[in-house]
Amino acid sequence: MKISQIQALIAVAEHGKFSEAALELNLSQPAISHAIATLEEELGVPLFVRGRHGAVLNPAGERIVCHARQILDRIEMMYKEANLHKGLHGGQVRIASFRSVATYVLPFVIAKFQQQFPEVSISLIERFSYQDVEQCLHDGKVDIGITYLPTNDNFEAWEILKDEYIALLPPNANIKASQISWEDIAAYPCVWLPAIPCGRNLHESLKILAPNLPVAYDIQEESTIVNMVKQGLGATILPRLAAEPIPKEIKVYSLPVPLYRVIGVATLAEAFHIPPVFAFLEILKQFKFPSAIELVSLV
């Protein structure tokens, strides 16, 4: 029995389709089909009920896939144990982050770490939201996550950066001051992030500071919001790192009351960390992070 067969079994069980399992494992669909067929032949029982709409585990498959997951977990622990004994002459640090920090913050830290520990590999996973990052931590897919603070008691976390919210107005805005009023922003239709994920703290603050801002569009992607402002469809408020790159035509202003999203590093509370992860966390703790606007200028 091969590890690839076990991985194929779990992937097909989770996705219900051979094609989607193949995408996850970066294999061809025939390779997945062959792995499942040979595994069933070795075990002497079918594992799936196959139909036009995919593949569903049969009773034997449901029990066997539980053992398969345990086997993969044990194999991962074997690698972790081996990496522990390698010290800092090998091993891997797995990090999950949302786009803006992955783009403008982490490359500087990773470069410094790899100057000191070139034999340690870094895996950086970009996720859409802080919830996705925290789920990766919960699932054991990563060692370190970049999230928003405050977070919950499942994590040990600390602040690395405050990212200021800024107002973006369309090119035809004619406000001379660098700081504007809530009324100035309210004069335009608002192109908005939903309350979750990135806009969580902002929405809570605006309920008190500016409850009457007119919301015309509710958009998930920061880049879409920025482009809509560029086309004159409205104004928005975004964290600076999330808004970048900001087209030169857009007018950028400070808010009447400074607001920030607090970005932090999180690990699972009481998690067992191999030496390379400890080393990376120490570099994160010691790293002197510039302001958000300075980080953007360095890229």
Tab-separated table of C-alpha atoms in Angstrom:
chain	number	residue	atom	x	y	z
A	1	MET	CA	0.000	0.000	0.000
A	2	LYS	CA	1.356	3.425	-0.985
A	3	ILE	CA	0.922	6.832	0.646
A	4	SER	CA	-0.378	8.129	-2.696
A	5	GLN	CA	-3.237	5.607	-2.531
A	6	ILE	CA	-4.183	6.765	0.965
A	7	GLN	CA	-4.064	10.418	-0.138
A	8	ALA	CA	-6.257	9.614	-3.144
A	9	LEU	CA	-8.783	7.785	-0.954
A	10	ILE	CA	-9.101	10.738	1.436
A	11	ALA	CA	-9.297	13.309	-1.377
A	12	VAL	CA	-12.057	11.446	-3.254
A	13	ALA	CA	-13.944	10.912	0.010
A	14	GLU	CA	-13.805	14.635	0.813
A	15	HIS	CA	-14.660	15.933	-2.662
A	16	GLY	CA	-16.996	13.179	-3.882
A	17	LYS	CA	-15.476	13.448	-7.354
A	18	PHE	CA	-12.361	11.960	-8.905
A	19	SER	CA	-11.780	15.103	-10.974
A	20	GLU	CA	-11.716	17.418	-7.942
A	21	ALA	CA	-9.499	15.019	-6.003
A	22	ALA	CA	-7.084	15.061	-8.953
A	23	LEU	CA	-6.963	18.873	-8.856
A	24	GLU	CA	-6.230	18.896	-5.123
A	25	LEU	CA	-3.399	16.390	-5.439
A	26	ASN	CA	-2.080	17.864	-8.706
A	27	LEU	CA	-2.521	14.532	-10.482
A	28	SER	CA	-4.416	13.377	-13.545
A	29	GLN	CA	-7.882	11.891	-13.107
A	30	PRO	CA	-6.742	8.510	-14.519
A	31	ALA	CA	-3.961	8.450	-11.896
A	32	ILE	CA	-6.544	8.948	-9.122
A	33	SER	CA	-8.807	6.272	-10.602
A	34	HIS	CA	-5.883	3.843	-10.804
A	35	ALA	CA	-4.831	4.555	-7.204
A	36	ILE	CA	-8.361	3.866	-5.916
A	37	ALA	CA	-8.802	0.766	-8.085
A	38	THR	CA	-5.504	-0.778	-6.968
A	39	LEU	CA	-6.267	0.048	-3.318
A	40	GLU	CA	-9.666	-1.652	-3.593
A	41	GLU	CA	-7.984	-4.637	-5.227
A	42	GLU	CA	-5.412	-4.875	-2.411
A	43	LEU	CA	-8.085	-4.622	0.278
A	44	GLY	CA	-10.458	-6.968	-1.516
A	45	VAL	CA	-13.517	-4.726	-1.114
A	46	PRO	CA	-14.981	-1.759	-3.018
A	47	LEU	CA	-14.786	1.521	-1.134
A	48	PHE	CA	-17.086	3.759	-3.182
A	49	VAL	CA	-20.479	3.694	-4.791
A	50	ARG	CA	-19.842	5.249	-8.193
A	51	GLY	CA	-22.525	7.069	-10.142
A	52	ARG	CA	-23.152	9.820	-12.682
A	53	HIS	CA	-22.766	12.495	-10.031
A	54	GLY	CA	-19.562	11.269	-8.434
A	55	ALA	CA	-18.369	8.769	-5.861
A	56	VAL	CA	-19.755	8.221	-2.351
A	57	LEU	CA	-18.147	6.069	0.327
A	58	ASN	CA	-19.915	2.801	1.022
A	59	PRO	CA	-20.051	1.475	4.642
A	60	ALA	CA	-16.686	-0.269	4.291
A	61	GLY	CA	-15.175	2.882	2.786
A	62	GLU	CA	-16.478	5.056	5.621
A	63	ARG	CA	-14.697	2.912	8.200
A	64	ILE	CA	-11.506	2.497	6.183
A	65	VAL	CA	-11.126	6.211	5.429
A	66	CYS	CA	-11.030	6.879	9.185
A	67	HIS	CA	-7.993	4.590	9.441
A	68	ALA	CA	-6.492	6.265	6.368
A	69	ARG	CA	-6.663	9.689	8.031
A	70	GLN	CA	-4.987	8.299	11.140
A	71	ILE	CA	-2.222	6.803	8.996
A	72	LEU	CA	-1.538	10.153	7.301
A	73	ASP	CA	-1.525	11.902	10.689
A	74	ARG	CA	1.043	9.394	11.960
A	75	ILE	CA	3.198	9.865	8.874
A	76	GLU	CA	3.101	13.648	9.367
A	77	MET	CA	4.169	13.177	12.996
A	78	MET	CA	7.062	11.003	11.815
A	79	TYR	CA	8.269	13.816	9.564
A	80	LYS	CA	7.847	16.352	12.367
A	81	GLU	CA	9.843	14.151	14.704
A	82	ALA	CA	12.573	13.771	12.090
A	83	ASN	CA	12.647	17.541	11.545
A	84	LEU	CA	12.931	18.062	15.290
A	85	HIS	CA	16.133	16.029	15.318
A	86	LYS	CA	17.463	17.866	12.271
A	87	GLY	CA	17.433	21.062	14.319
A	88	LEU	CA	17.892	24.095	12.095
A	89	HIS	CA	19.682	22.182	9.353
A	90	GLY	CA	16.385	21.269	7.739
A	91	GLY	CA	12.658	21.186	8.350
A	92	GLN	CA	9.872	23.471	7.272
A	93	VAL	CA	7.936	26.471	8.571
A	94	ARG	CA	4.317	26.637	7.352
A	95	ILE	CA	2.601	30.035	7.355
A	96	ALA	CA	-0.895	31.170	6.358
A	97	SER	CA	-1.769	34.804	5.699
A	98	PHE	CA	-4.250	36.998	3.863
A	99	ARG	CA	-3.084	38.767	0.703
A	100	SER	CA	-2.026	42.204	1.902
A	101	VAL	CA	0.328	40.944	4.620
A	102	ALA	CA	1.637	38.177	2.357
A	103	THR	CA	2.458	40.859	-0.226
A	104	TYR	CA	3.811	43.731	1.827
A	105	VAL	CA	5.001	42.340	5.174
A	106	LEU	CA	6.072	38.700	5.151
A	107	PRO	CA	8.627	38.803	2.298
A	108	PHE	CA	10.956	40.960	4.445
A	109	VAL	CA	10.706	38.564	7.405
A	110	ILE	CA	11.123	35.457	5.256
A	111	ALA	CA	14.184	36.950	3.535
A	112	LYS	CA	15.822	37.702	6.906
A	113	PHE	CA	15.021	34.213	8.194
A	114	GLN	CA	16.440	32.469	5.130
A	115	GLN	CA	19.630	34.506	5.330
A	116	GLN	CA	20.198	32.938	8.752
A	117	PHE	CA	18.696	29.487	8.090
A	118	PRO	CA	18.991	28.742	4.360
A	119	GLU	CA	18.375	24.997	4.834
A	120	VAL	CA	14.902	25.502	6.328
A	121	SER	CA	12.099	25.656	3.754
A	122	ILE	CA	9.180	28.085	4.019
A	123	SER	CA	5.635	27.287	2.908
A	124	LEU	CA	3.419	30.381	2.572
A	125	ILE	CA	-0.300	29.848	1.944
A	126	GLU	CA	-2.477	32.814	0.958
A	127	ARG	CA	-6.052	32.721	2.236
A	128	PHE	CA	-8.984	35.034	1.486
A	129	SER	CA	-9.845	35.922	5.086
A	130	TYR	CA	-8.605	35.763	8.644
A	131	GLN	CA	-11.211	33.049	9.334
A	132	ASP	CA	-9.573	30.878	6.658
A	133	VAL	CA	-6.158	31.503	8.231
A	134	GLU	CA	-7.410	30.514	11.686
A	135	GLN	CA	-9.057	27.400	10.247
A	136	CYS	CA	-5.702	26.372	8.758
A	137	LEU	CA	-4.215	26.646	12.252
A	138	HIS	CA	-7.063	24.622	13.768
A	139	ASP	CA	-6.654	21.922	11.108
A	140	GLY	CA	-2.890	21.648	11.636
A	141	LYS	CA	-2.157	22.704	8.066
A	142	VAL	CA	0.154	25.529	9.176
A	143	ASP	CA	2.333	26.389	12.174
A	144	ILE	CA	1.885	30.169	12.099
A	145	GLY	CA	-1.040	32.328	11.038
A	146	ILE	CA	-1.391	36.038	10.369
A	147	THR	CA	-4.760	37.237	11.653
A	148	TYR	CA	-6.579	40.229	13.148
A	149	LEU	CA	-6.488	41.036	16.841
A	150	PRO	CA	-8.116	40.442	19.179
A	151	THR	CA	-8.609	36.758	18.453
A	152	ASN	CA	-9.954	33.900	20.585
A	153	ASP	CA	-8.428	31.868	23.415
A	154	ASN	CA	-7.525	28.967	21.126
A	155	PHE	CA	-4.483	30.960	20.011
A	156	GLU	CA	-1.403	32.597	21.432
A	157	ALA	CA	-1.108	35.882	19.554
A	158	TRP	CA	0.681	39.203	19.574
A	159	GLU	CA	0.597	42.389	17.540
A	160	ILE	CA	3.050	43.092	14.741
A	161	LEU	CA	1.455	46.010	12.894
A	162	LYS	CA	-1.342	48.572	12.933
A	163	ASP	CA	-2.765	49.193	9.459
A	164	GLU	CA	-4.551	52.550	9.214
A	165	TYR	CA	-7.911	52.848	7.488
A	166	ILE	CA	-7.900	55.505	4.773
A	167	ALA	CA	-10.618	57.146	2.688
A	168	LEU	CA	-10.417	56.713	-1.082
A	169	LEU	CA	-12.386	59.207	-3.157
A	170	PRO	CA	-12.897	59.244	-6.930
A	171	PRO	CA	-10.659	61.275	-9.256
A	172	ASN	CA	-13.145	64.160	-9.491
A	173	ALA	CA	-13.076	64.803	-5.725
A	174	ASN	CA	-12.039	68.375	-4.998
A	175	ILE	CA	-11.178	68.457	-1.306
A	176	LYS	CA	-8.003	70.359	-0.512
A	177	ALA	CA	-7.358	69.167	3.055
A	178	SER	CA	-5.461	65.932	3.738
A	179	GLN	CA	-8.084	64.992	6.320
A	180	ILE	CA	-11.777	65.004	5.480
A	181	SER	CA	-15.075	64.919	7.334
A	182	TRP	CA	-17.635	62.107	7.452
A	183	GLU	CA	-19.920	64.412	5.479
A	184	ASP	CA	-17.302	64.611	2.700
A	185	ILE	CA	-17.323	60.819	2.423
A	186	ALA	CA	-21.123	60.616	2.686
A	187	ALA	CA	-21.422	62.881	-0.359
A	188	TYR	CA	-20.512	59.846	-2.478
A	189	PRO	CA	-22.116	56.408	-2.773
A	190	CYS	CA	-20.061	54.063	-0.588
A	191	VAL	CA	-18.388	51.031	-2.125
A	192	TRP	CA	-18.086	48.770	0.876
A	193	LEU	CA	-16.478	45.644	2.223
A	194	PRO	CA	-18.959	43.452	4.101
A	195	ALA	CA	-18.684	43.441	7.895
A	196	ILE	CA	-16.651	40.228	7.649
A	197	PRO	CA	-13.802	39.595	7.095
A	198	CYS	CA	-11.640	42.684	6.623
A	199	GLY	CA	-14.245	45.261	7.611
A	200	ARG	CA	-15.211	43.771	10.984
A	201	ASN	CA	-13.654	46.425	13.251
A	202	LEU	CA	-14.379	49.244	10.816
A	203	HIS	CA	-18.103	48.515	10.686
A	204	GLU	CA	-18.334	48.399	14.465
A	205	SER	CA	-16.643	51.800	14.733
A	206	LEU	CA	-18.696	53.413	11.960
A	207	LYS	CA	-21.955	52.419	13.654
A	208	ILE	CA	-21.006	55.005	16.284
A	209	LEU	CA	-18.970	57.558	14.320
A	210	ALA	CA	-20.834	57.714	11.001
A	211	PRO	CA	-24.045	55.660	11.068
A	212	ASN	CA	-25.563	57.361	8.002
A	213	LEU	CA	-22.973	56.634	5.321
A	214	PRO	CA	-24.877	55.554	2.169
A	215	VAL	CA	-23.878	52.062	1.036
A	216	ALA	CA	-24.366	51.559	-2.704
A	217	TYR	CA	-22.212	48.460	-3.327
A	218	ASP	CA	-21.230	45.525	-1.100
A	219	ILE	CA	-18.054	44.008	-2.584
A	220	GLN	CA	-15.850	41.119	-1.398
A	221	GLU	CA	-12.572	41.962	-3.169
A	222	GLU	CA	-10.513	45.009	-2.208
A	223	SER	CA	-9.081	45.332	-5.732
A	224	THR	CA	-12.617	45.513	-7.167
A	225	ILE	CA	-13.528	48.242	-4.687
A	226	VAL	CA	-10.449	50.288	-5.593
A	227	ASN	CA	-11.193	50.006	-9.321
A	228	MET	CA	-14.822	51.070	-8.790
A	229	VAL	CA	-13.617	54.178	-6.950
A	230	LYS	CA	-11.189	54.861	-9.796
A	231	GLN	CA	-14.112	54.746	-12.246
A	232	GLY	CA	-15.997	57.348	-10.205
A	233	LEU	CA	-18.655	54.985	-8.856
A	234	GLY	CA	-18.235	56.017	-5.247
A	235	ALA	CA	-15.931	56.350	-2.247
A	236	THR	CA	-14.623	53.783	0.201
A	237	ILE	CA	-12.694	53.221	3.404
A	238	LEU	CA	-10.050	50.493	3.386
A	239	PRO	CA	-6.926	49.528	5.328
A	240	ARG	CA	-3.952	50.993	3.497
A	241	LEU	CA	-2.251	47.657	2.842
A	242	ALA	CA	-5.494	46.146	1.555
A	243	ALA	CA	-6.058	49.130	-0.767
A	244	GLU	CA	-2.620	48.957	-2.381
A	245	PRO	CA	-1.684	49.328	-5.148
A	246	ILE	CA	-3.708	52.559	-5.270
A	247	PRO	CA	-4.037	54.096	-8.763
A	248	LYS	CA	-2.616	57.611	-8.950
A	249	GLU	CA	-5.977	59.011	-10.079
A	250	ILE	CA	-7.656	58.175	-6.755
A	251	LYS	CA	-7.680	60.801	-3.996
A	252	VAL	CA	-6.418	59.456	-0.648
A	253	TYR	CA	-7.347	61.048	2.696
A	254	SER	CA	-6.967	60.400	6.408
A	255	LEU	CA	-10.187	59.725	8.300
A	256	PRO	CA	-11.697	62.324	10.656
A	257	VAL	CA	-10.971	59.910	13.507
A	258	PRO	CA	-7.995	57.550	13.082
A	259	LEU	CA	-9.068	53.889	12.854
A	260	TYR	CA	-6.838	50.848	12.519
A	261	ARG	CA	-6.988	47.126	11.953
A	262	VAL	CA	-4.533	45.395	14.273
A	263	ILE	CA	-2.567	42.632	12.572
A	264	GLY	CA	-1.026	39.888	14.655
A	265	VAL	CA	0.811	36.584	14.615
A	266	ALA	CA	-1.051	33.564	15.995
A	267	THR	CA	-0.153	29.988	16.862
A	268	LEU	CA	-2.292	27.306	18.447
A	269	ALA	CA	-2.180	27.609	22.234
A	270	GLU	CA	0.100	24.958	23.757
A	271	ALA	CA	1.107	23.718	20.293
A	272	PHE	CA	4.283	21.665	19.906
A	273	HIS	CA	6.726	23.614	17.708
A	274	ILE	CA	9.818	22.224	16.024
A	275	PRO	CA	13.011	24.358	16.266
A	276	PRO	CA	12.637	26.086	12.862
A	277	VAL	CA	9.173	27.347	13.861
A	278	PHE	CA	10.545	28.658	17.164
A	279	ALA	CA	13.311	30.435	15.250
A	280	PHE	CA	10.856	32.038	12.825
A	281	LEU	CA	8.631	33.202	15.697
A	282	GLU	CA	11.642	34.781	17.395
A	283	ILE	CA	12.520	36.705	14.232
A	284	LEU	CA	8.902	37.894	13.984
A	285	LYS	CA	9.028	39.096	17.605
A	286	GLN	CA	12.299	40.963	17.075
A	287	PHE	CA	11.544	42.371	13.615
A	288	LYS	CA	11.121	46.152	13.530
A	289	PHE	CA	8.122	46.560	11.273
A	290	PRO	CA	7.863	49.894	9.427
A	291	SER	CA	4.506	51.645	9.151
A	292	ALA	CA	2.079	50.443	6.482
A	293	ILE	CA	2.873	53.377	4.192
A	294	GLU	CA	6.620	52.710	4.547
A	295	LEU	CA	6.135	49.002	3.797
A	296	VAL	CA	4.352	49.843	0.551
A	297	SER	CA	7.183	52.140	-0.530
A	298	LEU	CA	9.719	49.344	0.008
A	299	VAL	CA	8.026	46.895	-2.372
